[in-house]
Short mmCIF file of C-alpha atoms in Angstrom, two decimals:
data_model
loop_
_atom_site.label_atom_id
_atom_site.label_comp_id
_atom_site.label_asym_id
_atom_site.label_seq_id
_atom_site.Cartn_x
_atom_site.Cartn_y
_atom_site.Cartn_z
CA MET A 1 -51.44 -7.07 -7.20
CA SER A 2 -47.55 -6.89 -8.67
CA ASP A 3 -45.38 -10.12 -8.37
CA TRP A 4 -41.76 -9.62 -7.79
CA ARG A 5 -40.86 -12.80 -8.52
CA ILE A 6 -39.33 -12.92 -12.33
CA TYR A 7 -38.58 -16.66 -11.70
CA ARG A 8 -41.83 -18.41 -10.36
CA GLY A 9 -40.26 -22.54 -10.60
CA ALA A 10 -43.57 -22.89 -13.55
CA GLY A 11 -41.86 -24.94 -15.50
CA LEU A 12 -43.51 -22.69 -18.63
CA PRO A 13 -40.98 -20.64 -20.63
CA HIS A 14 -41.82 -16.58 -21.18
CA ASP A 15 -39.43 -12.71 -21.93
CA GLY A 16 -39.37 -12.61 -17.53
CA ALA A 17 -35.75 -12.03 -17.78
CA ARG A 18 -36.07 -9.06 -19.50
CA GLN A 19 -37.71 -7.19 -16.98
CA LEU A 20 -34.76 -7.47 -14.34
CA PRO A 21 -34.28 -4.50 -12.57
CA ASP A 22 -31.23 -2.65 -11.98
CA PRO A 23 -29.04 -4.27 -10.10
CA PRO A 24 -28.38 -3.13 -6.63
CA PRO A 25 -25.75 -0.53 -6.61
CA TRP A 26 -22.78 -3.72 -4.73
CA ARG A 27 -23.42 -5.56 -8.01
CA ALA A 28 -24.07 -3.00 -10.91
CA PHE A 29 -19.97 -3.76 -13.10
CA THR A 30 -21.60 -0.31 -15.17
CA ALA A 31 -20.83 2.96 -13.61
CA ARG A 32 -24.14 5.02 -12.95
CA SER A 33 -25.08 8.29 -12.44
CA PRO A 34 -25.69 8.65 -7.67
CA HIS A 35 -28.66 10.61 -9.55
CA HIS A 36 -30.01 7.70 -10.88
CA GLY A 37 -32.81 6.49 -9.42
CA ALA A 38 -33.01 3.06 -7.35
CA ASP A 39 -35.45 1.89 -9.14
CA GLY A 40 -33.67 2.31 -13.07
CA GLY A 41 -34.88 1.29 -16.16
CA GLY A 42 -36.90 -1.28 -15.01
CA ASP A 43 -36.51 -2.63 -17.98
CA GLY A 44 -33.69 -4.08 -18.96
CA THR A 45 -32.11 -1.30 -21.26
CA PRO A 46 -30.09 1.60 -20.47
CA THR A 47 -31.62 5.01 -19.47
CA ASP A 48 -29.70 8.48 -20.10
CA THR A 49 -27.69 8.71 -16.84
CA GLU A 50 -26.16 5.86 -17.21
CA GLU A 51 -22.00 6.05 -17.92
CA PRO A 52 -19.67 3.97 -19.64
CA ALA A 53 -18.29 2.06 -17.81
CA ASP A 54 -14.92 3.67 -15.87
CA THR A 55 -12.87 1.22 -13.24
CA GLU A 56 -12.50 3.86 -11.10
CA GLU A 57 -15.76 4.54 -10.90
CA VAL A 58 -17.90 1.95 -10.92
CA ASP A 59 -15.52 0.05 -7.65
CA ASN A 60 -16.62 3.07 -5.52
CA ALA A 61 -20.08 2.49 -6.81
CA ARG A 62 -19.82 -1.09 -5.03
CA ARG A 63 -18.10 -0.47 -2.38
CA LEU A 64 -18.91 3.07 -1.34
CA GLY A 65 -22.23 3.97 -2.35
CA VAL A 66 -23.72 4.91 -5.92
CA LYS A 67 -25.03 8.07 -3.73
CA ARG A 68 -21.69 8.31 -1.70
CA ARG A 69 -22.03 11.76 -3.36
CA LEU A 70 -25.80 12.83 -1.26
CA VAL A 71 -24.11 11.57 2.18
CA GLU A 72 -20.89 11.39 3.99
CA SER A 73 -21.26 7.53 3.23
CA PHE A 74 -18.08 6.04 5.58
CA HIS A 75 -17.99 6.89 9.53
CA PRO A 76 -15.08 5.71 10.41
CA ARG A 77 -14.48 5.39 14.32
CA PRO A 78 -11.76 7.63 15.97
CA GLU A 79 -9.38 5.02 16.25
CA GLU A 80 -9.31 4.01 12.53
CA VAL A 81 -8.68 7.64 11.59
CA GLU A 82 -6.24 6.87 13.85
CA ALA A 83 -4.63 4.13 12.83
CA VAL A 84 -4.71 5.24 8.62
CA ASN A 85 -3.16 7.75 9.20
CA ALA A 86 -0.23 6.38 11.62
CA ALA A 87 0.60 3.88 9.18
CA LEU A 88 0.00 7.15 5.67
CA GLN A 89 3.11 9.06 8.11
CA LEU A 90 5.12 5.89 8.40
CA ARG A 91 4.98 4.42 5.72
CA ARG A 92 3.70 1.16 7.43
CA PRO A 93 0.94 -1.40 6.35
CA LEU A 94 -2.12 -1.50 8.05
CA LEU A 95 -2.91 -4.53 8.99
CA VAL A 96 -7.15 -4.67 9.56
CA THR A 97 -8.68 -7.22 11.28
CA GLY A 98 -12.67 -7.90 11.21
CA ASN A 99 -15.50 -10.23 11.09
CA PRO A 100 -16.56 -10.41 7.25
CA GLY A 101 -18.84 -8.04 6.21
CA THR A 102 -17.49 -5.08 8.51
CA GLY A 103 -15.97 -3.02 6.11
CA LYS A 104 -12.49 -3.70 6.08
CA SER A 105 -11.79 -3.65 2.01
CA THR A 106 -13.97 -0.52 2.15
CA LEU A 107 -11.33 1.22 4.08
CA ALA A 108 -8.85 0.34 1.36
CA HIS A 109 -11.49 2.56 -1.53
CA ALA A 110 -12.65 5.02 1.38
CA VAL A 111 -9.13 6.37 1.90
CA ALA A 112 -8.21 6.31 -1.71
CA HIS A 113 -11.56 8.43 -2.86
CA GLU A 114 -10.90 11.01 0.04
CA LEU A 115 -7.20 11.70 -0.44
CA ARG A 116 -7.23 10.97 -4.30
CA LEU A 117 -4.92 8.27 -5.07
CA GLY A 118 -6.87 6.96 -8.07
CA ARG A 119 -7.91 2.95 -8.50
CA VAL A 120 -7.59 0.74 -5.43
CA LEU A 121 -5.09 -1.80 -6.14
CA ARG A 122 -6.29 -5.14 -5.24
CA TRP A 123 -4.52 -8.64 -4.73
CA PRO A 124 -7.28 -11.08 -3.63
CA ILE A 125 -4.86 -13.78 -2.17
CA VAL A 126 -6.02 -17.85 -1.60
CA SER A 127 -4.13 -20.58 -0.48
CA ARG A 128 -1.81 -20.77 -3.67
CA THR A 129 -0.69 -17.12 -3.57
CA THR A 130 3.34 -16.85 -3.74
CA LEU A 131 5.38 -13.23 -3.60
CA GLN A 132 5.51 -13.48 -7.49
CA ASP A 133 1.35 -13.81 -8.10
CA GLY A 134 1.95 -9.80 -6.34
CA LEU A 135 4.87 -8.47 -7.90
CA TYR A 136 4.69 -10.12 -12.00
CA HIS A 137 4.15 -12.54 -14.41
CA TYR A 138 6.47 -13.69 -17.04
CA ASP A 139 4.28 -15.66 -20.05
CA ALA A 140 7.63 -17.90 -21.01
CA ILE A 141 5.07 -19.98 -22.38
CA GLY A 142 2.86 -17.50 -24.35
CA ARG A 143 6.29 -16.42 -26.12
CA LEU A 144 7.45 -19.62 -27.06
CA GLN A 145 4.40 -21.00 -28.98
CA ASP A 146 4.90 -17.16 -30.71
CA VAL A 147 8.13 -18.04 -31.89
CA GLN A 148 7.23 -21.51 -32.93
CA LEU A 149 3.84 -19.92 -34.98
CA ASP A 150 6.26 -17.42 -36.11
CA ARG A 151 9.08 -19.67 -37.50
CA ALA A 152 6.08 -21.55 -38.92
CA VAL A 153 4.52 -18.86 -41.00
CA SER A 154 7.38 -17.41 -41.97
CA GLY A 155 10.33 -19.98 -41.82
CA ASP A 156 13.93 -19.92 -40.21
CA ALA A 157 13.95 -16.22 -39.97
CA VAL A 158 12.32 -15.16 -36.69
CA ARG A 159 12.60 -12.20 -34.99
CA GLN A 160 12.80 -12.63 -31.50
CA PRO A 161 9.59 -11.07 -29.35
CA PRO A 162 10.14 -8.19 -27.75
CA ILE A 163 10.63 -9.65 -24.53
CA GLY A 164 8.79 -6.85 -21.55
CA SER A 165 5.19 -8.10 -24.82
CA TYR A 166 4.82 -10.77 -22.06
CA ILE A 167 5.92 -9.55 -18.67
CA ARG A 168 2.86 -7.83 -16.46
CA LEU A 169 3.69 -6.20 -13.40
CA GLY A 170 0.97 -7.90 -10.36
CA PRO A 171 -0.93 -5.46 -8.02
CA LEU A 172 2.15 -5.71 -5.44
CA GLY A 173 4.92 -4.87 -8.45
CA THR A 174 2.80 -1.40 -9.51
CA ALA A 175 2.19 -0.36 -6.67
CA LEU A 176 5.75 -0.25 -5.87
CA LEU A 177 6.61 2.08 -9.10
CA PRO A 178 8.18 5.63 -9.07
CA SER A 179 5.18 7.98 -8.47
CA ALA A 180 5.07 10.38 -11.57
CA ASP A 181 2.96 12.91 -8.74
CA GLY A 182 4.46 12.13 -5.58
CA LEU A 183 1.86 10.21 -4.40
CA PRO A 184 1.09 6.52 -3.70
CA ARG A 185 -0.26 3.85 -4.37
CA VAL A 186 -3.44 2.78 -2.08
CA LEU A 187 -2.33 -1.97 -2.69
CA LEU A 188 -5.84 -3.92 -1.19
CA ILE A 189 -4.74 -7.03 -0.01
CA ASP A 190 -7.31 -9.30 0.35
CA GLU A 191 -7.90 -12.00 2.38
CA PHE A 192 -3.99 -12.47 3.34
CA ASP A 193 -5.14 -14.70 6.15
CA LYS A 194 -5.67 -17.17 3.20
CA SER A 195 -2.59 -17.24 2.91
CA ASP A 196 -0.39 -20.12 2.70
CA ILE A 197 1.97 -20.40 6.19
CA ASP A 198 5.34 -19.19 3.89
CA LEU A 199 3.47 -15.62 2.81
CA PRO A 200 4.00 -13.40 5.61
CA ASN A 201 8.17 -13.93 5.13
CA ASP A 202 8.37 -13.88 1.71
CA LEU A 203 6.60 -10.11 1.98
CA LEU A 204 9.01 -8.74 4.44
CA ASN A 205 11.73 -7.67 2.60
CA VAL A 206 9.68 -6.25 -0.21
CA LEU A 207 7.90 -4.67 2.83
CA GLU A 208 11.21 -3.19 4.32
CA GLU A 209 13.09 -2.31 1.20
CA GLY A 210 10.46 -1.22 -1.36
CA GLU A 211 11.97 -2.79 -4.10
CA PHE A 212 12.46 -5.66 -6.54
CA THR A 213 14.03 -6.53 -9.63
CA VAL A 214 12.39 -8.89 -12.39
CA ARG A 215 14.94 -11.42 -12.78
CA GLU A 216 14.38 -11.73 -16.52
CA LEU A 217 14.98 -8.32 -17.45
CA GLU A 218 17.96 -7.82 -15.24
CA ARG A 219 20.19 -10.99 -17.11
CA ARG A 220 19.04 -8.76 -20.23
CA ALA A 221 20.05 -5.58 -18.83
CA GLU A 222 23.56 -4.79 -20.56
CA ARG A 223 21.88 -6.12 -24.19
CA GLU A 224 18.34 -4.47 -23.61
CA PRO A 225 18.91 -1.89 -20.45
CA ALA A 226 14.90 -0.24 -20.55
CA THR A 227 12.46 -2.48 -21.11
CA ASP A 228 8.59 -1.76 -21.86
CA VAL A 229 6.04 -3.73 -19.70
CA LEU A 230 2.21 -3.75 -19.19
CA THR A 231 1.24 -2.31 -15.39
CA ASP A 232 -1.58 -3.83 -13.11
CA ASP A 233 -4.22 -0.92 -14.61
CA GLY A 234 -2.75 -2.33 -17.81
CA THR A 235 -1.03 0.86 -18.95
CA PRO A 236 2.95 0.79 -20.16
CA VAL A 237 5.76 1.31 -18.24
CA THR A 238 9.72 1.59 -18.52
CA LEU A 239 11.73 -0.35 -16.17
CA VAL A 240 15.23 0.36 -16.75
CA GLY A 241 17.43 -2.16 -15.12
CA GLY A 242 14.64 -4.50 -14.69
CA ARG A 243 14.65 -2.81 -11.40
CA VAL A 244 11.12 -2.08 -9.48
CA ARG A 245 12.20 1.08 -6.99
CA CYS A 246 9.36 2.66 -4.97
CA THR A 247 10.00 6.64 -4.37
CA ALA A 248 6.52 7.13 -2.53
CA PHE A 249 5.31 3.69 -0.26
CA PRO A 250 1.95 2.51 -1.43
CA PHE A 251 -0.43 3.35 1.08
CA ILE A 252 -0.91 -0.80 1.76
CA ILE A 253 -3.99 -2.60 4.03
CA LEU A 254 -4.13 -6.19 4.62
CA THR A 255 -7.61 -7.72 5.37
CA SER A 256 -7.35 -10.61 7.59
CA ASN A 257 -10.92 -12.47 9.39
CA GLY A 258 -8.98 -13.55 11.37
CA GLU A 259 -8.67 -17.03 10.89
CA ARG A 260 -4.53 -16.65 11.45
CA ASP A 261 -2.00 -15.65 13.82
CA PHE A 262 0.94 -14.09 11.23
CA PRO A 263 4.68 -13.77 12.13
CA ALA A 264 5.71 -11.19 15.07
CA ALA A 265 8.60 -10.28 11.79
CA LEU A 266 5.40 -9.12 10.22
CA LEU A 267 3.43 -7.29 12.95
CA ARG A 268 6.47 -5.46 13.88
CA ARG A 269 6.51 -3.85 10.16
CA CYS A 270 2.43 -2.73 10.37
CA ILE A 271 0.45 -0.60 12.06
CA GLN A 272 -2.46 -2.91 13.35
CA LEU A 273 -6.20 -2.32 13.40
CA ASP A 274 -8.80 -4.32 14.80
CA LEU A 275 -12.40 -3.20 12.80
CA LYS A 276 -15.38 -3.52 15.25
CA PRO A 277 -19.29 -3.96 13.46
CA PRO A 278 -20.56 -0.76 12.64
CA GLY A 279 -22.47 1.00 15.09
CA GLU A 280 -25.49 2.37 13.68
CA LYS A 281 -24.39 5.82 12.76
CA GLN A 282 -22.20 4.18 10.41
CA LEU A 283 -25.06 1.38 9.50
CA ALA A 284 -27.42 4.24 8.15
CA ALA A 285 -24.84 6.54 6.48
CA MET A 286 -23.98 2.87 4.29
CA VAL A 287 -27.68 2.46 3.63
CA ALA A 288 -28.31 5.70 2.58
CA ALA A 289 -25.31 5.80 0.57
CA HIS A 290 -26.57 2.21 -1.68
CA LEU A 291 -30.40 2.38 -1.38
CA GLY A 292 -30.93 5.90 -0.29
CA GLU A 293 -32.16 8.01 2.31
CA GLU A 294 -36.31 6.84 2.01
CA ALA A 295 -34.68 2.60 2.89
CA LEU A 296 -34.01 4.14 6.63
CA GLU A 297 -37.59 4.35 7.19
CA GLU A 298 -38.55 1.77 4.50
CA GLY A 299 -36.11 -0.98 6.24
CA ALA A 300 -35.84 0.36 9.79
CA GLU A 301 -37.84 -2.95 11.19
CA LEU A 302 -34.70 -4.68 9.47
CA ILE A 303 -31.79 -2.31 10.66
CA GLU A 304 -33.61 -2.72 14.67
CA ARG A 305 -33.44 -6.58 14.41
CA PHE A 306 -29.20 -6.65 12.54
CA LEU A 307 -28.05 -4.03 15.06
CA GLN A 308 -29.39 -6.27 17.90
CA ARG A 309 -28.56 -8.91 17.14
CA GLU A 310 -27.02 -11.80 19.32
CA PRO A 311 -23.15 -10.94 21.01
CA GLY A 312 -21.13 -12.92 19.21
CA GLU A 313 -23.65 -13.44 15.65
CA VAL A 314 -21.71 -13.24 12.46
CA VAL A 315 -23.76 -11.09 9.82
CA ALA A 316 -22.07 -9.05 7.58
CA THR A 317 -23.70 -5.28 6.58
CA ASP A 318 -23.93 -6.84 3.69
CA GLN A 319 -26.15 -9.09 4.09
CA LEU A 320 -28.46 -6.44 5.74
CA LEU A 321 -28.34 -4.63 2.66
CA ASN A 322 -29.37 -7.59 0.31
CA ALA A 323 -32.06 -8.07 2.84
CA LEU A 324 -33.37 -4.30 2.85
CA TYR A 325 -33.07 -4.73 -1.19
CA VAL A 326 -35.06 -7.70 -2.34
CA THR A 327 -38.05 -6.53 0.55
CA GLN A 328 -38.16 -3.60 -0.46
CA ARG A 329 -38.67 -4.96 -4.31
CA ALA A 330 -41.18 -7.76 -2.29
CA ALA A 331 -43.40 -4.72 -1.15
CA HIS A 332 -46.00 -6.24 -1.88
CA ALA A 333 -45.56 -9.40 -2.05
CA GLU A 334 -47.20 -11.54 1.70
CA GLN A 335 -45.93 -9.82 4.96
CA VAL A 336 -45.14 -13.86 5.84
CA THR A 337 -42.91 -14.34 2.50
CA ARG A 338 -40.97 -10.89 3.28
CA ASN A 339 -40.11 -12.53 6.55
CA ARG A 340 -39.04 -15.51 5.03
CA LEU A 341 -37.00 -13.71 2.52
CA ALA A 342 -35.38 -11.53 5.44
CA GLU A 343 -34.61 -14.90 7.77
CA MET A 344 -32.80 -16.39 4.58
CA LEU A 345 -30.46 -13.27 4.17
CA LEU A 346 -29.91 -12.24 7.15
CA ARG A 347 -28.59 -15.80 8.64
CA PRO A 348 -26.30 -15.58 10.68
CA LEU A 349 -22.62 -17.01 8.92
CA ASP A 350 -21.32 -18.53 12.33
CA ARG A 351 -24.07 -20.79 12.60
CA PRO A 352 -23.99 -24.72 12.31
CA ARG A 353 -26.53 -25.85 9.09
#
């Protein structure tokens, strides 16, 4: 009987880590072919079906499933499709509220993938996030340090480094750049309800006008009308007069777990969508997209348990995927072990500890 465990707690050093199987598709950080087997090489070495890591490909694989081309991995409900289309046509942000693990972030990747809108720009929100973080960052300290270093090396005659080398647009700033092909970018503002109380109001003008100014460049506009800066994608772009104004308003999804209310001024500028937990059809598609059709049969008991959980009990979809993945790895373990693993991995998020 094979042992699925790598760490055994015996205290004796061994090379078991070299036998780690491929990670779950939603935790893989290199791109793999959709036909890559669930077990991969099984010895921790790349297989001949692995591809070089590409940011957009990796993001899509993690969010939509490495097997997404083999199945229709995302089955949105009619109201979800209607809300997305309303936001696209009205050029308004989509505020998506729902419990953790209901697919709020996945919606952004599904839209970008289907409409071929490129890499999703992601702006994760924490309690200290400000509007400035989303627009751009100017590394004034880094610039000063470079000037001082040059002076120390070459004497008094120091050439000022170009200011654009120290400015990088954030996800929101990049999304608002003029579009060369007339298509909008997709911007995911994730965990928006974790923000400081002022951020929703600070966003209002930018969302309404679709433009902003890089103050450090605006002050130099007469001397230096055009300046090259970096985008959130890591590519250079030329700003004229320090102004950024969109030509195609980005498709913006703001996600919220419903932990706070937002001001009416923001709500009236958004299309609002309450995302319900995935139903049986959606769940089956998600499992098949990430783990293959065989996982539906092998994990039928866990899937049914997930669908029949108590009303109001919060269990995220990725918890189910974790449970299916690990219990399949432990297929030869005793049933009591597999049950214990499932219980640990499917623990409700709202259950008191």
